[in-house]
Amino acid sequence: MSVLMPQKRYYRQRAHSNPMADHTFEYPVCPEDMDWSQLYPEFYVDQTLAKGPVQVEFADIGCGYGGLLVELSPLFPNQLILGLEIRVKVSDYVQDRIRSLRAAETGGYQNIACLRSNAMKYLPNFFSKGQGLVYTNTDVEEVHLWMVKHFSEHPLFTQVPDAELVDDIIINRLGTCTEEGKKVQRTGGKNYLAVFRRVEDQN
Amino acid sequence: MAALDVCGEWLISTCDKKLIAVHTKQSREPFVFDCSTAEAKPKCTESDKSDVGGSEETSSDRILAVAVSTSGKRVALTDDTKRLVLFQCEPSWQVISTRWVVRRGTSLVFTKDENEVWMADKSGDVYSFSVVEPQKTGDLKLGHLSMLLSMTLTPDSKYVITADRDEKIRVSHLKSPYNIQAFCLGHLEFVSSLLVPPGHPHWLLSGSGDGTVKLWEYESGRRVQTWDLKQLRDMPNSENEKKSAVSRIAGSPCGRHVAVQCERLPSVQLFAVDQEGEAHLVPSSRLTLSHCPLDLTFDPEGRLWVLLDSREMPFLMYTHTGGSWTPNSVSPELKRVTEALRPHWDALQISAGLESRFQHLYKVSFDNMASYRQKKQERLQQQNEHWDKKRGPGNVQQSNGASKKAKGDKPVAQASK
């Protein structure tokens, strides 16, 4: 039985959801208790797929309709990618979309999954401390400037200069594969990208 | 809110709007500070921008948190009217300053060097206030995304530990609080109480609305032990028992005893600290009281003082002799402080101290997904019925391989309308 692709029109929800309200979310008590096998069943059945201990290495905070997840999945086949989305309908859409993609004849997409959650509050429940990169992208200049200001002022982050990002495969896709990104392209808007690296505390 | 704190040779009882300090060793005049008669907020235009009609805002003057500095020379309190009052205690009690905070505080703690007092508030923020410059405004240090309920600083002055309503305990570097050292995750409800027990500088004890006390090695966030206080109480009808949050965890100066109080229960659970073997905390005894304790604390001599909601006998004092905790009702110190407190201790106050501080913090579960799922189920059923009718038997369901190339908006098989 093949699984039909979900139709977006049944999953429309307005863009804003109050993250301070007490929505009911399921989240593990701590990262050690999280059962990732529910989201990535093939990675946990067949350990030969993973090179080392399996863990989620990419998190798309506010993944919307899952455009970026779907785009990145074939590029990083051995790494797990998680999308977090707070909206009920939208997270459900992504879950249905991934399910139908996995069930298709061509298969794949076992390394992406979506969770409905409030990243602001519950990120520490899912993930232990990590190092790495933060990619930010927006078409609103003020938001871009705000993000750059706050990340730059934060002693634990430093901005990665454009020169270092020339070969980055994620950068080129950030502005084009998401629903928002495509809308910006259609209306002739501009994409503002900024990448930050976690650094050690100087104090 | 009610609190009992030791401040040098003074015993401080806080209840409702009053802070009352009584001397334990000498017959000195008690010091009483009543927030309802304290300095009123100056009608200042700038800081009231966010406070529409600030003077009309209902505030009760109730004391929300109290802290005593390590040396016992300074005391701070914060109330519902958003005051932060700093006191000196020696040679005599005096108000040093009254400052105004942005949001209501929930927890106060002095730094070890006593140069600052830190306050955690209801919006999740932590501010540090200078003690050396007592009029200086607060400095924002860190923030949670949920109401903070308890805060403590580690004795080596390396970390600040904060606990919130979202079951989280966060350990951050004191000098750079943006740098999170670890999270201690494990509680299933809000975390209401924290303590780094004397003599065990690497341990953290936490109490929660889930009715448990947990022991952690806070630097790594490792959970070492959990005690379910309800199980220890061993009540016959334990299912009917309302949830009781841990409202206080206190440690004796010798480091060998821990006392735990759960709100609105007339008992105190005591633990012995065992450093040999695996079990770090061992339940030692449970004291059954005639009234619910408002708060408890150990004094420098290792005696356990309990503040009760009783006019006649507001204090109980226990000493650990012969391996058990025995009440001492004849101690001259106990008599002295009881006499000194009584005139200032009235019934209205006491009942305010008994109100649950934590009952409203339990989250009400609202399942956003259930109604959505039901509607979706109905929609899918309707669609399936419709397609079956249209295509009849032997219909071939379109695969969705083709739709991967499409923008992903519509499936290949369209439900025609």
XYZ file of C-alpha atoms in Angstrom:
620
model
C 0.000 0.000 0.000
C 1.528 3.285 -0.975
C 1.000 6.256 1.196
C -0.435 9.329 -0.440
C 1.376 12.626 -0.182
C -0.405 15.031 2.114
C -2.164 17.997 0.566
C -0.947 21.251 2.022
C -4.326 22.907 1.918
C -5.567 20.680 4.713
C -2.641 21.632 6.901
C -2.607 25.391 6.668
C -2.008 27.199 9.907
C -1.091 30.798 10.544
C 2.582 31.502 11.008
C 2.519 32.609 14.612
C 2.069 30.411 17.632
C 2.711 31.664 21.127
C 5.746 29.805 22.486
C 5.138 31.041 26.027
C 1.736 29.401 26.288
C 1.383 26.008 27.889
C 0.716 23.820 24.888
C 0.853 20.166 25.671
C 3.977 18.652 24.240
C 5.540 15.313 24.652
C 9.162 15.514 25.489
C 11.598 13.210 27.206
C 12.640 13.922 30.758
C 16.249 14.121 29.580
C 18.223 13.436 26.371
C 19.302 9.998 27.597
C 15.658 8.940 27.830
C 14.784 9.952 24.270
C 13.794 7.081 22.050
C 15.054 8.082 18.617
C 14.216 4.680 17.164
C 10.591 5.760 16.854
C 11.589 8.537 14.494
C 14.411 6.836 12.634
C 13.456 3.142 12.713
C 15.866 2.001 10.033
C 18.849 3.518 11.751
C 18.197 1.570 14.869
C 17.357 -1.746 13.290
C 20.372 -1.908 11.068
C 23.367 -0.600 12.948
C 25.625 -0.971 9.932
C 24.039 2.182 8.540
C 25.652 4.213 11.273
C 29.347 4.694 11.548
C 29.372 5.427 15.210
C 26.815 5.960 17.933
C 23.782 7.325 16.151
C 22.724 10.807 17.078
C 20.881 13.691 15.560
C 23.389 16.059 14.051
C 21.195 18.624 12.378
C 18.251 20.392 13.937
C 15.929 22.587 11.878
C 14.304 24.858 14.430
C 10.942 25.889 13.055
C 11.063 23.552 10.085
C 7.696 24.639 8.710
C 6.479 22.339 5.936
C 9.754 20.440 5.875
C 11.321 21.819 2.706
C 14.823 21.990 4.110
C 14.624 18.527 5.668
C 13.627 16.964 2.366
C 16.367 18.833 0.525
C 19.143 17.945 2.971
C 18.183 14.305 3.445
C 19.932 12.890 0.356
C 22.969 15.128 0.906
C 23.759 13.673 4.322
C 22.484 10.118 4.069
C 24.275 8.798 7.135
C 23.406 11.632 9.435
C 20.186 12.185 11.294
C 18.274 15.393 10.756
C 15.450 16.540 13.004
C 12.884 19.215 12.309
C 11.142 20.934 15.209
C 7.846 22.683 14.578
C 5.445 24.069 17.152
C 2.270 24.239 15.065
C -0.097 21.297 15.260
C -1.145 21.090 11.621
C 2.194 21.931 10.137
C 4.167 19.373 12.153
C 1.569 16.793 11.240
C 1.990 17.674 7.572
C 5.727 17.108 7.754
C 5.285 13.794 9.508
C 2.796 12.670 6.861
C 5.069 13.915 4.116
C 8.067 12.000 5.434
C 5.973 8.886 5.893
C 4.798 8.987 2.299
C 8.285 9.721 0.961
C 9.715 6.762 2.837
C 6.961 4.491 1.554
C 7.484 5.479 -2.064
C 9.171 3.122 -4.505
C 12.390 5.103 -4.506
C 12.494 5.041 -0.728
C 15.094 6.901 1.258
C 14.371 9.752 3.656
C 14.946 7.494 6.627
C 17.283 10.051 8.147
C 14.785 12.876 8.541
C 11.994 13.261 11.060
C 9.801 15.938 12.549
C 8.720 16.548 16.116
C 6.087 18.890 17.375
C 7.703 20.826 20.171
C 8.597 24.192 21.604
C 12.300 24.497 20.859
C 12.676 27.567 23.062
C 11.690 25.606 26.122
C 12.528 22.005 25.415
C 15.699 21.876 23.362
C 17.714 20.788 26.437
C 15.350 17.853 26.934
C 16.194 16.444 23.523
C 19.818 17.381 23.066
C 22.926 17.315 25.221
C 25.457 20.082 24.920
C 27.008 20.307 21.505
C 29.451 22.277 19.480
C 28.743 23.245 15.950
C 27.248 25.762 13.632
C 24.099 27.828 13.629
C 22.717 28.804 10.244
C 20.255 31.690 10.200
C 18.250 32.781 7.211
C 15.541 35.386 6.764
C 14.148 37.717 4.151
C 13.450 40.449 6.666
C 16.510 42.629 7.066
C 15.666 43.803 10.570
C 15.393 40.212 11.769
C 18.727 39.421 10.169
C 20.390 42.379 11.840
C 18.828 41.449 15.156
C 20.101 37.881 14.921
C 23.577 39.003 13.889
C 23.705 41.499 16.741
C 22.679 39.031 19.411
C 24.830 36.151 18.230
C 27.827 38.422 17.800
C 27.366 39.924 21.231
C 27.037 36.512 22.793
C 30.472 35.540 24.063
C 29.994 31.918 23.071
C 29.366 32.525 19.377
C 31.394 34.035 16.620
C 30.236 34.822 13.093
C 31.688 32.687 10.338
C 32.951 34.997 7.571
C 31.504 34.622 4.067
C 34.867 33.541 2.689
C 34.742 30.375 4.754
C 31.244 29.548 3.511
C 32.009 29.410 -0.180
C 31.992 25.614 -0.308
C 29.179 25.082 2.125
C 26.467 22.945 0.538
C 23.792 23.939 2.993
C 24.094 27.671 2.373
C 23.141 27.484 -1.277
C 19.952 25.651 -0.509
C 18.754 27.572 2.506
C 17.060 30.256 0.518
C 15.479 28.092 -2.122
C 14.076 24.864 -0.834
C 11.682 25.997 1.856
C 8.204 27.313 1.216
C 9.140 30.689 2.654
C 12.295 30.750 0.577
C 10.417 30.114 -2.634
C 7.917 32.825 -1.817
C 10.779 35.270 -1.347
C 12.210 34.296 -4.721
C 8.846 34.776 -6.430
C 8.357 38.218 -4.965
C 11.936 39.225 -5.726
C 12.924 39.603 -2.108
C 16.381 39.217 -0.670
C 17.761 36.434 1.456
C 19.934 37.316 4.402
C 22.199 34.566 5.591
C 24.429 34.424 8.624
C 26.326 31.534 10.143
C 27.750 31.340 13.641
C 30.159 28.981 15.320
C 30.059 27.966 18.959
C 33.308 28.856 20.693
C 34.832 28.276 24.104
C 34.193 30.682 26.951
C 37.049 33.141 27.132
C 36.496 33.831 30.826
C 4.763 32.570 52.128
C 6.462 31.861 55.401
C 10.122 31.438 56.173
C 12.433 30.663 59.036
C 16.066 31.703 58.838
C 19.011 31.884 61.172
C 20.951 35.139 61.102
C 23.899 34.976 63.471
C 22.283 34.814 66.886
C 18.944 35.980 65.599
C 16.084 33.816 64.445
C 14.057 35.411 61.665
C 10.431 34.474 61.170
C 8.776 35.787 58.062
C 5.093 35.440 57.462
C 2.721 37.335 55.233
C 3.813 40.992 55.359
C 6.037 40.896 58.409
C 9.610 39.978 59.101
C 10.299 39.432 62.799
C 13.800 38.882 64.148
C 14.165 37.601 67.696
C 17.438 37.134 69.543
C 18.176 33.645 70.790
C 20.772 34.351 73.438
C 19.839 37.715 74.921
C 16.621 39.467 75.767
C 16.914 42.021 73.049
C 14.040 43.918 71.539
C 12.761 42.030 68.470
C 13.112 43.746 65.132
C 9.896 43.937 63.161
C 9.625 45.075 59.576
C 6.129 45.411 58.212
C 5.928 45.801 54.450
C 2.525 47.398 54.649
C 4.120 50.391 56.333
C 7.262 50.405 54.218
C 8.367 53.055 51.791
C 5.864 53.546 48.982
C 6.942 53.603 45.384
C 7.767 57.127 44.283
C 5.398 58.271 41.516
C 8.087 58.307 38.910
C 7.089 58.847 35.280
C 9.849 57.028 33.366
C 9.919 53.678 35.029
C 6.135 53.445 34.965
C 5.925 53.362 31.187
C 5.167 49.692 31.163
C 3.045 49.970 34.276
C -0.223 51.457 33.121
C -1.748 53.172 36.125
C 1.047 51.836 38.311
C -0.340 53.212 41.496
C -3.581 51.333 40.978
C -1.871 47.978 40.511
C -2.996 45.664 43.243
C -0.101 44.539 45.374
C -0.412 43.001 48.728
C 2.918 43.841 50.435
C 3.306 40.140 51.121
C 6.872 39.024 51.464
C 7.847 36.656 48.660
C 11.452 35.788 49.526
C 14.057 36.388 52.229
C 17.796 35.790 52.319
C 20.480 36.016 54.956
C 24.138 36.550 54.129
C 26.687 33.962 55.241
C 28.110 36.084 58.033
C 24.658 37.030 59.256
C 25.382 40.726 58.813
C 22.936 41.367 55.983
C 19.372 40.384 55.223
C 17.344 41.037 52.082
C 13.666 40.623 51.350
C 11.408 41.157 48.372
C 7.650 41.579 48.449
C 4.553 41.536 46.277
C 4.763 45.309 45.888
C 8.088 44.706 44.114
C 10.322 46.115 46.796
C 13.810 44.840 47.426
C 14.809 45.833 50.934
C 18.338 45.456 52.268
C 19.013 45.371 56.003
C 22.033 45.393 58.254
C 21.712 43.397 61.470
C 24.675 44.447 63.580
C 25.188 46.415 65.736
C 21.483 47.079 65.333
C 18.823 46.418 62.736
C 18.477 49.048 60.101
C 17.130 49.395 56.590
C 20.035 50.160 54.284
C 18.037 50.636 51.109
C 14.716 50.034 49.398
C 14.939 49.369 45.685
C 12.261 48.557 43.139
C 12.349 45.485 40.957
C 10.814 45.027 37.555
C 8.941 41.825 38.289
C 7.958 39.969 41.421
C 10.760 37.937 42.911
C 10.649 34.328 43.953
C 14.092 33.648 45.375
C 16.947 35.632 46.894
C 20.527 34.660 47.669
C 23.648 36.545 48.735
C 27.008 35.868 47.121
C 29.609 34.400 49.449
C 31.616 37.626 49.544
C 28.372 39.458 50.356
C 28.988 42.080 47.694
C 25.847 41.184 45.795
C 22.420 39.756 46.355
C 20.875 37.836 43.471
C 17.178 37.680 42.777
C 15.223 35.252 40.611
C 11.827 36.424 39.412
C 8.488 35.223 38.108
C 9.308 35.953 34.493
C 12.352 33.676 34.633
C 15.076 36.295 34.952
C 17.915 36.591 37.451
C 19.258 39.990 38.477
C 22.185 40.814 40.700
C 21.954 43.794 43.012
C 24.947 45.446 44.584
C 25.187 45.393 48.361
C 28.220 47.647 48.399
C 26.302 50.270 46.416
C 22.885 49.743 47.942
C 20.994 52.086 45.601
C 22.362 50.713 42.371
C 19.845 49.167 39.993
C 19.949 45.496 39.188
C 22.047 43.858 36.533
C 20.461 41.136 34.371
C 22.431 37.921 34.701
C 20.526 35.110 33.020
C 17.052 33.994 32.083
C 14.888 30.939 31.809
C 11.768 30.754 29.665
C 9.639 29.854 32.607
C 9.002 31.127 36.124
C 11.938 30.574 38.451
C 11.083 28.951 41.730
C 14.396 28.452 43.462
C 18.004 29.528 43.164
C 21.262 28.803 44.917
C 24.936 29.644 44.513
C 27.581 26.979 44.961
C 29.907 27.394 47.959
C 32.993 27.660 45.715
C 31.263 30.625 44.038
C 31.718 28.937 40.694
C 28.112 28.308 39.694
C 24.603 29.652 39.978
C 21.894 27.019 39.979
C 18.347 27.943 38.998
C 15.180 25.870 38.947
C 11.978 26.588 37.065
C 8.402 25.592 36.484
C 9.329 23.564 33.379
C 11.010 20.886 35.492
C 14.444 22.259 34.637
C 17.465 22.812 36.832
C 20.173 24.805 35.108
C 23.768 25.085 36.291
C 25.477 28.178 34.894
C 28.870 29.755 35.462
C 28.593 32.529 38.034
C 31.011 34.899 36.303
C 29.617 34.163 32.857
C 26.022 33.073 33.368
C 25.406 32.849 29.606
C 27.602 29.790 29.770
C 25.517 26.820 30.840
C 27.552 24.104 32.510
C 24.832 21.484 32.694
C 21.162 20.763 33.102
C 19.907 18.453 35.835
C 16.904 16.880 34.163
C 14.711 14.327 35.804
C 11.884 15.950 37.707
C 8.418 15.461 36.337
C 6.936 18.658 37.717
C 8.122 22.142 38.670
C 11.243 22.250 40.823
C 10.403 24.082 44.024
C 13.439 23.687 46.222
C 17.235 23.579 45.871
C 20.074 23.051 48.298
C 23.811 22.453 48.087
C 24.100 20.664 51.439
C 26.784 21.891 53.853
C 29.786 19.596 53.767
C 28.997 18.303 50.266
C 29.967 21.067 47.880
C 29.536 18.939 44.746
C 26.045 17.743 45.558
C 22.740 19.333 44.770
C 19.486 18.355 46.423
C 16.293 19.315 44.632
C 12.634 19.046 45.556
C 9.695 19.168 43.213
C 5.941 19.240 42.741
C 6.309 15.600 41.765
C 6.862 14.873 45.467
C 10.422 13.630 45.096
C 13.799 14.734 46.318
C 16.693 14.099 43.969
C 20.407 14.094 44.606
C 22.679 15.272 41.766
C 26.307 15.821 40.981
C 25.462 19.198 39.568
C 28.656 19.839 37.600
C 27.865 17.023 35.189
C 24.110 16.974 35.651
C 24.262 13.358 36.746
C 21.332 12.146 38.779
C 22.553 10.054 41.687
C 19.460 9.263 43.718
C 15.715 9.826 43.936
C 13.471 9.601 46.980
C 9.707 9.567 46.631
C 8.426 11.202 49.779
C 4.926 9.884 49.297
C 6.236 6.342 49.444
C 8.142 7.166 52.590
C 4.974 8.443 54.170
C 3.328 5.118 53.375
C -0.234 6.407 53.603
C -3.057 3.857 53.279
C -5.043 5.903 50.762
C -2.098 7.244 48.856
C -4.001 7.620 45.580
C -6.409 10.066 47.164
C -3.657 12.118 48.687
C -3.317 15.423 46.914
C 0.022 16.137 45.379
C 2.319 17.768 47.874
C 5.269 19.714 46.596
C 8.582 19.758 48.439
C 8.647 23.220 49.955
C 11.940 23.150 51.843
C 15.154 21.142 51.984
C 17.547 22.046 54.798
C 20.982 20.649 55.682
C 22.710 20.516 59.041
C 26.051 22.342 59.341
C 27.873 19.070 60.130
C 26.740 17.703 56.781
C 25.224 14.565 58.227
C 21.500 15.391 58.227
C 18.924 16.661 55.768
C 15.381 17.726 56.623
C 12.603 17.857 54.033
C 9.260 19.567 54.304
C 6.317 19.013 51.972
C 3.689 21.682 51.861
C 0.547 21.333 53.924
C 1.603 18.077 55.501
C 2.098 17.915 59.275
C 5.382 16.085 59.156
C 9.095 16.489 58.497
C 11.152 13.793 56.815
C 14.716 13.433 57.981
C 17.565 11.801 56.125
C 21.015 10.793 57.265
C 23.879 11.331 54.897
C 25.935 8.229 54.418
C 29.209 8.660 52.640
C 30.272 5.028 52.624
C 28.548 2.661 50.245
C 26.095 3.378 47.476
C 23.152 4.967 49.249
C 24.039 8.573 49.799
C 20.868 9.635 51.539
C 19.142 7.279 53.881
C 15.763 8.118 55.413
C 16.307 8.267 59.151
C 13.109 9.416 60.822
C 9.841 11.179 60.267
C 8.629 13.745 62.748
C 4.883 13.962 63.122
C 3.705 17.386 64.163
C 0.487 18.757 65.559
C 0.382 21.450 62.911
C 1.736 21.890 59.418
C 5.179 23.428 59.461
C 5.547 26.784 57.775
C 9.289 26.407 57.389
C 12.321 24.838 59.024
C 16.041 25.404 59.391
C 19.121 24.150 61.191
C 21.012 26.521 63.507
C 24.837 26.657 63.740
C 24.702 24.164 66.626
C 22.933 21.620 64.452
C 19.521 21.944 66.108
C 16.445 21.747 63.921
C 14.005 24.626 64.321
C 10.506 24.391 62.938
C 8.114 27.296 62.499
C 4.499 26.285 63.079
C 1.141 27.805 62.344
C 0.390 28.010 66.017
C -0.035 31.121 68.095
C 0.752 29.465 71.377
C 3.722 27.470 70.201
C 5.159 28.948 67.023
C 8.530 27.230 67.409
C 9.615 23.652 67.837
C 13.212 22.735 68.441
C 14.741 19.290 67.939
C 18.163 17.973 68.793
C 19.806 14.858 67.484
C 20.695 12.793 70.522
C 21.278 9.092 70.802
C 20.638 8.540 67.121
C 17.206 10.124 67.000
C 15.594 13.509 66.790
C 13.970 14.545 70.052
C 11.966 17.677 70.748
C 13.258 19.984 73.387
C 10.507 22.041 74.968
C 12.391 23.337 77.979
C 15.341 25.017 76.332
C 15.729 28.597 77.600
C 16.478 29.722 74.070
C 13.238 28.259 72.833
C 11.356 29.986 75.644
C 13.053 33.269 74.923
C 12.260 33.334 71.231
C 8.699 32.133 71.747
C 8.010 34.916 74.229
C 9.601 37.473 71.978
C 7.654 36.383 68.895
C 4.177 35.971 70.360
C 3.068 39.607 70.524
C 3.873 40.030 66.848
C 2.468 36.757 65.623
C -1.210 37.026 64.778
C -3.761 34.648 63.321
C -4.318 36.511 60.059
C -0.667 36.283 59.251
C -0.399 32.623 60.037
C -3.223 31.575 57.773
C -1.599 33.499 54.945
C 1.539 31.508 55.551
C -0.402 28.292 55.169
C -1.680 28.982 51.690
C -0.205 26.773 49.103
C 2.569 28.468 47.224
C 2.682 25.745 44.653
C -0.753 24.338 43.949
C -1.385 26.626 40.981
C 1.920 25.699 39.375
C 0.830 22.258 38.281
C 0.235 22.452 34.573
C -3.165 21.743 33.197
C -2.835 19.387 30.327
C -4.662 20.488 27.209
C -4.354 18.115 24.342
C -4.059 20.255 21.192
C -3.574 17.196 19.058
C -6.659 15.161 19.974
C -9.336 17.271 18.322
C -7.108 17.894 15.302
C -6.482 14.180 14.869
C -10.155 13.415 15.076
C -11.052 15.924 12.381
C -8.242 14.620 10.223
C -9.454 11.065 10.646
C -12.930 12.087 9.527
C -11.532 13.974 6.561
C -9.469 11.000 5.408
C -12.372 8.648 5.797
C -14.580 10.880 3.697
C -11.903 11.187 1.033
C -11.403 7.433 0.863
C -15.104 6.793 0.547
C -15.344 9.374 -2.200
C -12.489 7.899 -4.220
C -13.740 4.370 -3.843
C -17.059 5.441 -5.232
C -15.504 7.280 -8.168
C -13.083 4.660 -9.309
C -14.844 1.467 -8.409
C -13.077 -1.866 -7.860
C -9.672 -2.478 -9.398
C -8.528 1.064 -8.948
C -4.853 1.696 -9.071
C -3.598 3.993 -6.401
C -1.167 6.463 -7.830
C 2.264 6.180 -6.393
C 3.716 9.343 -5.109
C 7.094 8.895 -6.747
C 6.224 11.537 -9.303
C 5.207 14.038 -6.709
C 8.726 14.185 -5.313
C 9.758 16.106 -8.393
C 6.758 18.374 -8.160
C 6.712 21.224 -5.677
C 5.027 18.901 -3.262
C 1.840 20.876 -3.138
C -0.601 18.385 -4.496
C -0.611 14.656 -4.874
C -0.963 13.261 -8.357
C -4.367 11.806 -7.605
C -6.653 14.759 -7.090
C -9.838 14.557 -5.179
C -12.192 16.253 -7.599
C -14.795 18.588 -6.241
